[in-house]
Amino acid sequence: MRRRWLSAALVMPALLVAGFVVVGGIVMSVVQSVGLDPLVGDARLSLDAYGANAGELLTGTLLSLAIATVSTVLSCVIGLAAAVVISQGRVTGRLVAGLSAITIPIPHLVGAASVGLLLSDAGILPRMLGISSGAWPDLVGGAWWIAVVFEYTWKESAFVALVVAGVLASRVARYDETAALLGASRARRLRHVVIPLARPAVIVCAMIIFVYTLGSYEVAWLLGRPYPEPLPVLAFRLFDSITLTSRPEAAAVAVLTTLISLIAVGVGMALLRRTPLWN
Amino acid sequence: MKSPRRAVTAGALALGLAASLAACSAPAGDAADDQEYGSWEEVLEAADGQTVRLWMYGGDEQGNAYIDSELIPAAAEAGVTLERVPIADTPDALNRILSEVQAGETDGEVDLVWVNGNNFGTGKKAGAWECGWTEMLPNMELTDPADPLLQDDFGTPVDGCEAPWHKAQFTFAYNSETVTDVPSSMEELLEWARANPGRFTYPAPPDFTGSVFVRQVLYSVNGGYENVPLAFDQADFDEVTPALYEELTDLAPSLWREGATYPQDSNELNELFANGEVDFTMTYGPATLTELVANGTYPAGTKVVTFDEGTVGNASFLGLASTSGSKAGAMVVANIALSVEQQVAKALPDVWGQFTVLDLDQLSDEQRAEFDAVPSSPVVPAYDVLSENANPELASGWVSPIDEAWRQQVLAR
């Protein structure tokens, strides 16, 4: 009993800080979004802020979901492949591990700026290849958000690779060897040993990446186009707008983004519970 | 002064949070502001030792250099530590002040802001600015009190809520090596864009520069600024803007990337111009062009085009945040910024090249000679040429509706 109190007391500081930020932020957003904390005028309970940009809210949600889903799937597939290569332990494995480790500390903002310089139609790549800006595809600011997805995938697949490689390193060698001794082929070992071992880590990574890309602003703003806007860009523009009534609308977009993120985490946790290893 | 709104907020907070959060969100009441000064001497005395943070757009390197090498040392001589806080866009500063107003802050992060237009108008409505202080500044005597650019800021009466800083003129620049048939009016410019598909574009409003471009087109399609009422009215909006959006929607396929997208801000347009992807760029601060051509960023053939009907002109100001805890220091800095010495330094093309707000007729011969000695630019004509037939800015109430309708009708078409 005493030990339980002690451990509770020990995590309290972390819990308080997290609770303060998360609960405080969400409560403030909800309060603002329903019109109870306007910059000017009287507080009045209403859902106007949610309806004010209904059209943009819908396109923004679909766009954000699309970007987050594609980035998450690509990152997990590439990251898992890289992790398998890393856990083989050969020279290529060390090279991939090194590349992934270098990628991690680069901030997304810097990554986005670099991708922009590299891939835009007057960027370094078209110049090196001698392709005129007219003939170069609209990777940056184009209709398909390619540069945005590319940036997320590049950064986040490195993250997946390192996390999953860490998990695999602890047990995969032993199981893999046993399976090999029992006569399992490469493909079978991958399917029945490596992937099941990696699955919980991949699901956790996928949750983190999905929620991160759904809520992150700078990459989509720098490499995207002015219309349609993903949710965080829409929220930031409304928050920063000098129309005094648009702050509740920004809060409404933020609340919606939070809701989607919570649902995504819920789905992820359900998937995680169903993996045998987690239990 | 406990409003029902605060009570509701506090109630909601208490529901969701521990007492700690409520304690720091509830303002300690609107404590009386003790920063009231009877005379300029009192201001000078109170300012000594204060630190003033000037929030300004950080993307203008010459502007940054001017502050760092000219204004900061001059403020230091008066005993005021001036710090420059670079921001991506002026609404960042306004939003900060509004958040502080909302939280009841009295010693906020923002003291001075480089501001004008709807940022000023909106802030004034929401109580973001300290008012009635500029008449105390001794150097205000050097300005012309009847100058319309200094009396109204985008239709909002200045009322001593901001001190004039410099004048700006909306200007188009083009690459004379590729543009041979130079347009002489807005109408001709749009014709040129249609005749040369993909070689022209403008930043997407609410970018400051893109926004003024759209207003300039609004004047043009209505046959001049005289036909657009400056004060905002929904009925006028419904009458004069359909032609604008029709024109811009029709123009879109001739623009860069067929108008499927637009540069996000003026920096992006400037990059397109520097890379030779488009043949025109536009700016509120034409004086910076000289340096950009000289250092090779812009093509050597860059020239400024002036329109028969004139372009929009305005003035920039230094706003004093109502939540500032260093109001005296901020007033001293605003006064120094208005001095002949600083205005001349700022006007030099290799420093910043901003047009002065001082009234040259009020200056002594000696002071006027200093302005006369400012070298002329090979790229940019003098202010009196640029500002010929200058168009007034629409009231700030127009700006957001025009920008928003542009998003819906032109961008999202």
XYZ file of C-alpha atoms in Angstrom:
692
model
C 0.000 0.000 0.000
C 2.722 2.364 0.998
C 4.749 1.578 -2.102
C 1.782 2.300 -4.279
C 1.431 5.734 -2.698
C 5.100 6.342 -3.141
C 5.043 5.448 -6.827
C 1.962 7.599 -7.327
C 3.737 10.498 -5.643
C 6.782 9.978 -7.829
C 4.833 10.206 -11.114
C 2.727 13.103 -9.853
C 4.961 15.913 -11.179
C 4.929 14.444 -14.697
C 1.202 13.790 -14.463
C 0.453 17.318 -13.285
C 2.433 18.930 -16.083
C 0.886 16.690 -18.720
C -2.592 17.143 -17.260
C -2.194 20.890 -17.003
C -1.227 21.222 -20.648
C -3.512 18.604 -22.154
C -6.638 19.129 -20.073
C -6.116 22.881 -19.785
C -5.522 23.304 -23.495
C -8.446 21.171 -24.543
C -10.826 22.767 -22.053
C -9.789 26.253 -23.181
C -10.268 25.271 -26.837
C -13.699 23.818 -26.164
C -14.720 26.880 -24.139
C -13.579 29.217 -26.920
C -15.104 27.121 -29.683
C -18.582 27.291 -28.169
C -18.376 31.057 -27.893
C -17.827 31.388 -24.136
C -14.553 33.328 -24.337
C -14.802 35.820 -27.214
C -12.205 38.554 -27.776
C -14.925 41.164 -28.079
C -18.620 41.114 -27.234
C -20.590 39.009 -24.790
C -20.129 35.335 -24.103
C -22.951 33.334 -25.622
C -23.207 29.557 -25.884
C -23.428 28.606 -29.554
C -22.067 26.205 -32.104
C -21.711 28.939 -34.750
C -17.943 28.496 -34.838
C -18.353 24.925 -36.032
C -20.747 25.891 -38.789
C -18.942 29.031 -39.936
C -16.452 27.163 -42.092
C -18.389 23.929 -42.584
C -17.233 23.479 -46.181
C -13.576 24.109 -45.436
C -13.808 21.977 -42.314
C -14.936 19.028 -44.419
C -12.333 19.398 -47.185
C -9.689 20.109 -44.533
C -10.593 16.965 -42.601
C -10.498 14.789 -45.717
C -7.197 16.300 -46.834
C -5.615 15.928 -43.383
C -6.795 12.334 -43.138
C -5.402 11.584 -46.586
C -1.997 13.129 -45.866
C -1.764 11.455 -42.445
C -2.859 8.037 -43.740
C -0.530 7.975 -46.738
C 2.416 9.270 -44.708
C 1.777 6.745 -41.926
C 1.438 3.745 -44.246
C 4.522 4.646 -46.290
C 6.607 5.381 -43.179
C 5.640 2.083 -41.548
C 6.314 -0.012 -44.663
C 9.651 1.630 -45.421
C 10.619 1.810 -41.744
C 9.828 -1.883 -41.176
C 11.855 -2.859 -44.238
C 14.749 -0.741 -43.009
C 14.473 -2.295 -39.531
C 14.700 -5.783 -41.004
C 17.831 -4.743 -42.919
C 19.302 -3.173 -39.775
C 18.613 -6.219 -37.635
C 20.521 -8.421 -40.088
C 23.553 -6.672 -38.647
C 25.647 -6.588 -41.821
C 27.407 -3.531 -43.284
C 24.273 -2.406 -45.153
C 22.382 -2.726 -41.887
C 24.836 -0.460 -40.107
C 24.657 2.006 -42.988
C 20.849 2.124 -42.842
C 20.952 2.456 -39.054
C 23.430 5.307 -39.373
C 21.335 7.119 -41.964
C 18.219 6.733 -39.813
C 20.012 8.003 -36.744
C 21.226 11.094 -38.614
C 17.700 11.845 -39.847
C 16.111 11.835 -36.378
C 17.596 15.037 -34.880
C 16.784 17.180 -37.952
C 13.724 19.301 -37.074
C 10.734 18.970 -39.391
C 10.920 22.664 -40.171
C 14.474 22.313 -41.470
C 13.505 19.126 -43.282
C 10.591 20.894 -44.961
C 12.744 23.826 -46.033
C 15.359 21.437 -47.454
C 12.769 19.387 -49.306
C 11.378 22.636 -50.716
C 14.802 23.753 -51.932
C 15.413 20.329 -53.414
C 12.115 19.534 -55.114
C 10.468 22.845 -56.044
C 10.251 23.640 -59.737
C 13.217 26.018 -59.559
C 14.919 23.803 -56.967
C 18.287 22.094 -56.848
C 17.156 18.794 -58.349
C 15.540 20.177 -61.540
C 18.535 22.487 -61.969
C 21.020 19.636 -61.618
C 19.028 17.545 -64.067
C 18.717 20.481 -66.430
C 14.913 20.345 -66.470
C 13.138 23.659 -66.978
C 10.725 24.743 -64.261
C 7.822 24.441 -66.680
C 8.537 20.780 -67.416
C 9.161 19.819 -63.774
C 6.132 18.268 -62.015
C 4.465 20.357 -59.295
C 5.853 18.381 -56.359
C 5.891 21.419 -54.068
C 2.584 23.242 -53.861
C 1.026 20.873 -56.373
C -2.377 19.243 -56.327
C -1.129 15.961 -54.811
C 0.816 17.228 -51.770
C 3.746 15.035 -52.844
C 6.493 17.064 -51.179
C 4.540 17.117 -47.903
C 4.075 13.348 -47.855
C 7.689 12.882 -48.969
C 8.989 14.962 -46.048
C 6.890 13.131 -43.465
C 7.774 9.750 -44.915
C 11.488 10.497 -45.019
C 11.581 11.648 -41.389
C 9.116 9.220 -39.878
C 10.339 6.061 -41.640
C 13.714 6.653 -39.983
C 11.896 6.881 -36.658
C 10.034 3.622 -37.321
C 13.256 1.930 -38.445
C 15.115 2.768 -35.244
C 12.261 1.919 -32.875
C 11.425 -1.380 -34.573
C 15.093 -2.315 -34.993
C 15.501 -1.786 -31.260
C 12.626 -4.159 -30.543
C 13.846 -6.752 -33.009
C 17.432 -6.616 -31.780
C 16.383 -7.876 -28.362
C 14.817 -11.129 -29.452
C 14.696 -11.646 -33.167
C 18.122 -13.236 -33.576
C 17.316 -16.107 -31.228
C 13.867 -16.857 -32.686
C 15.120 -16.366 -36.205
C 17.952 -18.824 -35.722
C 15.651 -21.370 -34.146
C 13.207 -21.063 -37.017
C 16.045 -21.357 -39.519
C 17.334 -24.507 -37.810
C 13.850 -25.925 -38.019
C 14.019 -25.374 -41.774
C 11.924 -22.230 -42.235
C 12.643 -20.294 -45.416
C 13.522 -16.586 -45.425
C 10.005 -15.585 -46.452
C 8.389 -17.782 -43.820
C 10.659 -16.469 -41.078
C 9.776 -12.907 -42.086
C 6.087 -13.688 -42.044
C 5.911 -15.826 -38.916
C 8.746 -14.512 -36.768
C 9.914 -11.012 -37.642
C 6.615 -9.299 -38.458
C 4.671 -10.646 -35.432
C 7.545 -9.575 -33.180
C 7.602 -6.117 -34.730
C 3.843 -5.610 -34.858
C 3.229 -3.907 -31.482
C 6.090 -1.481 -32.078
C 4.848 -0.705 -35.598
C 1.324 -0.042 -34.319
C 2.605 2.309 -31.637
C 4.773 4.118 -34.196
C 1.846 4.353 -36.605
C -0.301 5.966 -33.910
C 2.371 8.514 -33.127
C 2.992 9.332 -36.792
C -0.687 9.566 -37.657
C -1.490 11.909 -34.809
C 1.642 13.939 -35.415
C 1.079 14.432 -39.158
C -2.590 15.179 -38.562
C -1.778 17.978 -36.164
C 1.429 19.395 -37.553
C 1.438 22.761 -39.235
C 4.772 23.850 -40.630
C 5.457 21.136 -43.211
C 2.003 21.413 -44.756
C 2.221 25.196 -44.811
C 5.694 25.395 -46.318
C 5.337 22.686 -48.937
C 1.602 22.769 -49.545
C -0.692 25.098 -51.421
C -3.009 27.827 -50.134
C -6.145 25.823 -50.966
C -7.519 23.443 -49.764
C -5.985 23.676 -46.301
C -5.265 20.786 -43.914
C -6.837 21.274 -40.463
C -3.779 22.688 -38.631
C -3.159 25.242 -41.394
C -6.820 26.211 -41.366
C -6.771 26.518 -37.572
C -3.627 28.631 -37.587
C -4.891 30.951 -40.310
C -8.153 31.481 -38.431
C -6.359 31.972 -35.111
C -4.009 34.487 -36.706
C -6.734 36.203 -38.682
C -7.335 39.775 -37.719
C -11.053 39.233 -37.856
C -11.865 39.292 -34.167
C -14.619 36.703 -34.449
C -12.446 34.038 -36.014
C -10.723 32.837 -32.839
C -13.645 30.624 -31.793
C -13.600 29.189 -35.317
C -9.904 28.375 -34.934
C -10.684 26.689 -31.611
C -13.439 24.675 -33.290
C -10.960 23.371 -35.881
C -8.522 22.503 -33.083
C -11.223 20.635 -31.146
C -12.166 18.671 -34.258
C -8.502 17.795 -34.881
C -8.176 16.625 -31.295
C -11.274 14.464 -31.630
C -9.946 12.783 -34.769
C -6.611 12.194 -33.038
C -8.331 10.631 -30.030
C -10.298 8.323 -32.319
C -7.086 7.357 -34.121
C -5.399 6.560 -30.816
C -8.452 4.564 -29.758
C -8.319 2.485 -32.926
C -4.582 1.997 -32.455
C -5.016 0.846 -28.837
C -7.711 -1.628 -29.925
C -5.385 -3.043 -32.565
C -2.586 -3.232 -30.029
C -4.752 -5.216 -27.594
C -5.383 -7.768 -30.287
C -1.709 -8.502 -30.823
C -0.738 -11.633 -28.844
C 2.616 -10.173 -27.832
C 1.058 -7.140 -26.085
C -0.836 -9.378 -23.705
C -14.660 44.674 -13.045
C -15.857 41.127 -13.296
C -17.730 40.485 -16.523
C -20.132 37.524 -16.888
C -17.833 36.178 -19.609
C -14.948 35.867 -17.177
C -17.195 34.236 -14.628
C -18.312 31.620 -17.150
C -14.741 30.973 -18.205
C -13.598 30.646 -14.651
C -16.443 28.253 -13.939
C -15.613 26.077 -16.895
C -11.971 26.066 -15.940
C -12.694 25.084 -12.383
C -14.686 22.160 -13.716
C -11.839 20.850 -15.766
C -8.842 21.849 -13.782
C -7.124 22.024 -10.480
C -7.006 25.338 -8.665
C -3.522 26.042 -9.977
C -4.722 26.775 -13.490
C -7.606 28.922 -12.352
C -5.243 30.967 -10.250
C -3.076 31.940 -13.171
C -5.872 32.492 -15.666
C -7.894 34.848 -13.526
C -6.560 38.383 -13.901
C -5.751 40.180 -10.698
C -8.370 42.759 -11.597
C -7.745 45.646 -13.941
C -5.201 47.372 -11.760
C -4.981 51.091 -12.433
C -2.231 51.805 -14.935
C 0.358 53.904 -13.137
C 2.139 54.705 -16.397
C 0.582 58.157 -16.801
C 2.897 61.045 -17.534
C 2.227 64.760 -17.321
C 5.210 65.996 -19.271
C 7.894 64.826 -21.655
C 10.483 65.230 -18.889
C 8.585 62.734 -16.756
C 8.530 60.342 -19.703
C 12.282 60.664 -20.201
C 12.882 60.072 -16.525
C 10.644 56.992 -16.373
C 12.128 55.617 -19.591
C 15.682 55.569 -18.271
C 16.689 51.964 -17.758
C 13.612 50.432 -19.371
C 13.754 47.639 -21.928
C 11.561 48.022 -24.989
C 10.745 45.118 -27.280
C 9.931 46.092 -30.830
C 7.984 43.382 -32.654
C 8.361 43.661 -36.385
C 8.268 41.579 -39.555
C 11.633 39.797 -39.590
C 11.849 38.979 -43.291
C 13.186 42.367 -44.360
C 16.938 42.145 -43.888
C 17.563 45.821 -44.543
C 14.903 46.740 -42.020
C 16.534 44.462 -39.453
C 19.938 45.970 -40.175
C 18.597 49.507 -39.794
C 17.159 48.721 -36.363
C 20.292 46.945 -35.196
C 22.818 49.479 -36.406
C 20.927 52.776 -36.122
C 17.870 52.747 -33.871
C 19.163 50.482 -31.091
C 22.341 52.556 -30.486
C 20.316 55.793 -30.580
C 17.872 54.401 -28.012
C 20.764 53.258 -25.837
C 22.014 56.861 -25.701
C 18.689 57.816 -24.164
C 19.046 55.036 -21.609
C 16.542 52.689 -23.235
C 17.461 49.129 -24.152
C 15.751 48.356 -27.425
C 15.297 44.747 -28.490
C 14.107 43.675 -31.910
C 11.708 40.704 -31.927
C 11.411 39.277 -35.452
C 8.014 37.856 -36.379
C 6.669 36.160 -39.492
C 3.695 38.442 -39.817
C 2.278 41.423 -37.941
C -0.871 39.575 -36.767
C 1.503 37.468 -34.618
C 2.218 40.548 -32.522
C -1.398 41.669 -32.476
C -2.511 38.199 -31.417
C 0.028 38.200 -28.632
C -1.277 41.523 -27.328
C -4.897 40.365 -27.633
C -4.079 37.210 -25.666
C -2.448 39.373 -23.024
C -5.446 41.694 -22.950
C -7.629 38.603 -22.526
C -5.436 37.442 -19.643
C -5.298 40.874 -17.994
C -1.523 41.152 -18.403
C 0.024 44.542 -17.535
C 3.677 43.863 -18.270
C 3.399 42.000 -21.550
C 5.983 40.735 -23.983
C 5.137 43.332 -26.627
C 5.948 47.030 -26.274
C 6.184 48.479 -29.765
C 4.863 47.044 -33.022
C 5.551 48.038 -36.619
C 1.954 48.186 -37.704
C -0.669 49.673 -39.984
C -3.863 48.853 -41.808
C -6.347 46.339 -40.537
C -3.937 45.090 -37.860
C -4.163 48.567 -36.387
C -7.916 48.908 -36.932
C -8.747 45.550 -35.390
C -6.378 46.123 -32.492
C -7.908 49.520 -31.810
C -11.369 47.978 -31.642
C -10.157 45.337 -29.183
C -8.180 47.704 -26.978
C -4.741 46.453 -28.000
C -3.227 49.910 -28.365
C -2.344 52.652 -25.931
C -3.918 55.861 -27.240
C -3.421 59.607 -27.022
C 0.314 59.534 -26.418
C 1.835 60.717 -29.685
C 1.019 64.387 -29.124
C 3.554 64.315 -26.292
C 6.387 63.383 -28.660
C 8.477 66.500 -29.380
C 9.360 65.281 -32.872
C 5.698 65.083 -33.901
C 6.112 68.805 -34.647
C 8.211 67.886 -37.659
C 5.268 66.142 -39.306
C 2.379 67.772 -41.105
C -0.704 67.490 -38.884
C -2.928 67.853 -41.953
C -1.275 64.977 -43.857
C -4.165 62.567 -44.573
C -1.806 59.579 -44.525
C -0.975 60.342 -40.888
C -4.515 61.141 -39.751
C -6.201 57.974 -40.881
C -4.748 54.498 -41.148
C -6.846 52.512 -43.656
C -9.843 54.595 -42.695
C -9.326 54.177 -38.946
C -8.604 57.496 -37.200
C -5.122 57.308 -35.712
C -6.149 59.235 -32.561
C -2.628 59.213 -31.191
C -2.674 55.424 -30.847
C 0.404 55.002 -33.061
C 3.336 57.184 -34.065
C 4.120 57.666 -37.762
C 7.229 55.893 -38.977
C 7.556 55.992 -42.754
C 5.554 56.100 -45.932
C 5.011 53.267 -48.362
C 3.894 53.143 -51.966
C 2.558 50.036 -53.665
C 4.852 49.447 -56.641
C 5.261 47.001 -59.498
C 8.722 46.014 -60.741
C 9.442 44.149 -63.958
C 12.350 42.610 -65.787
C 13.044 44.952 -68.695
C 15.000 42.261 -70.508
C 11.885 40.133 -70.990
C 9.110 42.732 -70.841
C 9.310 45.002 -73.851
C 5.728 46.271 -74.028
C 5.592 47.904 -70.600
C 2.033 48.410 -69.313
C 1.150 51.907 -68.150
C -2.019 51.106 -66.223
C -3.503 48.311 -64.163
C -5.757 47.393 -67.065
C -2.788 47.095 -69.407
C -0.904 45.018 -66.857
C -3.739 42.478 -66.733
C -3.856 42.498 -70.539
C -0.122 41.852 -70.561
C -0.639 38.899 -68.191
C -3.224 37.428 -70.559
C -0.929 37.891 -73.556
C 1.969 36.207 -71.726
C 0.511 33.144 -70.016
C 2.381 31.849 -66.978
C 4.597 34.934 -66.600
C 2.586 36.799 -63.964
C 1.083 35.986 -60.573
C 0.375 37.596 -57.226
C 0.648 36.377 -53.616
C -2.495 34.821 -52.163
C -4.328 37.180 -49.787
C -4.362 37.581 -46.784
C -0.706 38.156 -47.576
C -0.201 41.896 -47.184
C 1.069 42.444 -50.728
C -1.388 40.096 -52.427
C -4.177 41.798 -50.536
C -3.262 45.278 -51.808
C -2.913 43.918 -55.356
C -6.504 42.708 -55.212
C -7.668 46.100 -53.897
C -5.749 47.805 -56.684
C -7.578 45.617 -59.229
C -10.838 46.515 -57.465
C -10.123 50.197 -58.108
C -9.196 49.454 -61.700
C -12.294 47.440 -62.646
C -14.479 50.132 -61.116
C -12.807 52.897 -63.097
C -10.629 54.309 -60.332
C -10.621 54.657 -56.573
C -13.106 57.547 -56.780
C -15.828 55.022 -57.571
C -15.243 52.811 -54.528
C -16.500 54.227 -51.218
C -13.646 54.144 -48.706
C -15.825 53.310 -45.708
C -17.032 49.727 -45.635
C -20.652 48.980 -46.278
C -22.096 45.583 -47.217
C -24.313 47.071 -49.940
C -21.284 48.761 -51.536
C -19.354 45.523 -51.248
C -22.083 43.636 -53.090
C -22.102 46.300 -55.783
C -18.418 46.819 -56.555
C -16.785 43.436 -55.931
C -18.500 41.084 -58.452
C -16.575 42.739 -61.308
C -13.348 42.224 -59.327
C -13.794 38.495 -58.835
C -15.025 38.048 -62.388
C -11.860 39.727 -63.614
C -9.540 37.709 -61.376
C -11.268 34.404 -62.085
C -11.038 35.128 -65.783
C -7.369 36.071 -65.408
C -6.435 32.962 -63.397
C -5.772 30.543 -66.316
C -3.182 33.006 -67.683
C -1.247 33.123 -64.424
C 1.758 31.129 -63.205
C 0.749 27.442 -62.984
C -2.499 28.377 -64.704
C -3.737 29.932 -61.486
C -4.212 26.488 -59.931
C -2.199 27.812 -57.021
C -0.644 31.084 -55.899
C 2.513 32.062 -54.023
C 1.743 31.810 -50.289
C 3.374 35.155 -49.518
C 5.292 37.968 -51.145
C 8.624 36.259 -50.421
C 7.564 33.385 -52.626
C 6.624 35.767 -55.429
C 9.960 37.546 -55.039
C 11.713 34.194 -55.360
C 9.797 33.419 -58.546
C 10.844 36.805 -59.894
C 14.467 36.318 -58.839
C 14.499 32.891 -60.516
C 13.086 34.324 -63.739
C 9.902 32.253 -63.476
C 7.717 35.357 -63.668
C 8.421 38.790 -65.117
C 6.723 40.991 -62.526
C 6.905 41.376 -58.795
C 5.208 43.841 -56.494
C 5.976 45.418 -53.152
C 4.888 48.006 -50.615
C 8.544 48.841 -50.005
C 10.014 49.734 -53.413
C 13.132 51.223 -51.877
C 14.485 47.746 -51.126
C 14.668 47.033 -54.877
C 17.867 49.077 -55.295
C 19.847 46.814 -53.003
C 18.294 43.613 -54.407
C 19.376 44.574 -57.931
C 22.806 45.720 -56.740
C 23.571 42.426 -54.997
C 22.367 40.349 -57.939
C 19.290 38.818 -56.294
C 17.070 40.445 -58.887
C 17.846 40.599 -62.606
C 19.988 43.574 -63.650
C 17.173 44.714 -65.937
C 14.749 45.196 -63.023
C 12.806 48.438 -63.418
C 9.889 50.085 -61.675
C 6.699 50.771 -63.580
C 4.418 53.655 -62.624
C 0.765 53.725 -63.598
C -1.105 56.700 -65.013
C -3.866 56.275 -62.460
C -1.407 55.938 -59.555
C -1.135 53.200 -56.962
C -2.100 52.762 -53.337
C -0.001 54.649 -50.814
C -0.028 54.481 -47.034
C 2.022 55.128 -43.949
C 3.509 52.713 -41.434
C 3.395 53.384 -37.739
C 4.792 52.280 -34.411
C 1.957 51.071 -32.214
C 2.321 51.026 -28.416
C 0.772 47.934 -26.837
C -1.783 48.653 -24.134
C -0.308 45.744 -22.150
C 3.227 47.138 -22.245
C 5.036 47.652 -18.981
C 7.586 50.012 -20.566
C 5.351 52.650 -22.061
C 7.704 55.549 -21.319
C 10.613 53.747 -22.960
C 8.477 52.914 -25.968
C 7.471 56.574 -26.324
C 11.093 57.641 -26.209
C 11.982 55.132 -28.947
C 9.038 56.311 -31.096
C 10.251 59.893 -30.676
C 13.820 59.013 -31.630
C 12.531 57.148 -34.680
C 10.861 60.392 -35.792
C 14.030 62.477 -35.502
C 15.590 63.980 -38.618
C 18.726 61.960 -37.997
C 16.902 58.605 -37.920
C 14.553 59.454 -40.770
C 17.509 60.409 -43.000
C 19.441 57.272 -42.042
C 16.403 55.136 -42.822
C 15.927 56.863 -46.181
C 19.414 55.957 -47.453
C 19.001 53.242 -50.111
C 21.907 51.210 -48.761
C 20.475 51.340 -45.216
C 16.740 50.751 -45.655
C 15.482 53.245 -48.201
C 12.145 54.070 -46.547
C 10.323 57.278 -47.413
C 10.167 59.819 -44.612
C 6.987 60.871 -42.797
C 8.443 64.245 -41.916
C 7.114 67.373 -43.594
C 10.111 68.834 -45.385
C 8.562 72.318 -45.294
C 8.752 72.328 -41.499
C 12.452 71.565 -41.426
C 15.349 73.974 -41.269
C 17.438 74.450 -44.434
C 20.163 72.396 -42.869
C 17.833 69.515 -42.105
C 16.305 69.659 -45.558
C 19.777 69.530 -47.096
C 20.317 66.211 -45.328
C 17.298 64.767 -47.095
C 18.391 66.322 -50.401
C 21.730 64.585 -50.032
C 20.086 61.131 -49.986
C 21.351 59.569 -53.241
C 18.793 58.742 -55.883
C 18.418 55.164 -57.001
C 19.114 53.880 -60.528
C 16.137 51.517 -60.135
C 13.507 53.307 -58.080
C 12.162 56.766 -58.900
C 11.906 59.337 -56.110
C 8.926 59.273 -53.741
C 7.218 62.256 -55.347
C 7.259 60.448 -58.722
C 6.079 57.154 -57.240
C 3.363 58.743 -55.160
C 1.955 60.854 -57.966
C -1.833 60.383 -58.096
C -1.504 58.102 -55.061
C -4.685 56.151 -54.294
C -6.011 56.070 -50.736
C -6.339 52.777 -48.883
C -9.829 51.401 -48.355
C -11.069 51.353 -44.779
C -9.748 48.343 -42.886
C -13.293 46.957 -42.715
C -12.996 46.160 -46.423
C -9.822 44.130 -46.194
C -10.988 40.890 -44.548
C -14.240 40.569 -46.585
C -12.329 41.140 -49.847
C -9.635 38.612 -48.909
C -12.165 36.044 -47.721
C -14.331 36.352 -50.835
C -11.155 36.018 -52.918
C -10.436 32.690 -51.174
C -13.919 31.436 -51.860
C -14.414 32.698 -55.394
C -10.964 32.781 -56.981
C -8.748 30.390 -55.013
C -11.327 27.656 -54.442
C -12.921 27.958 -57.870
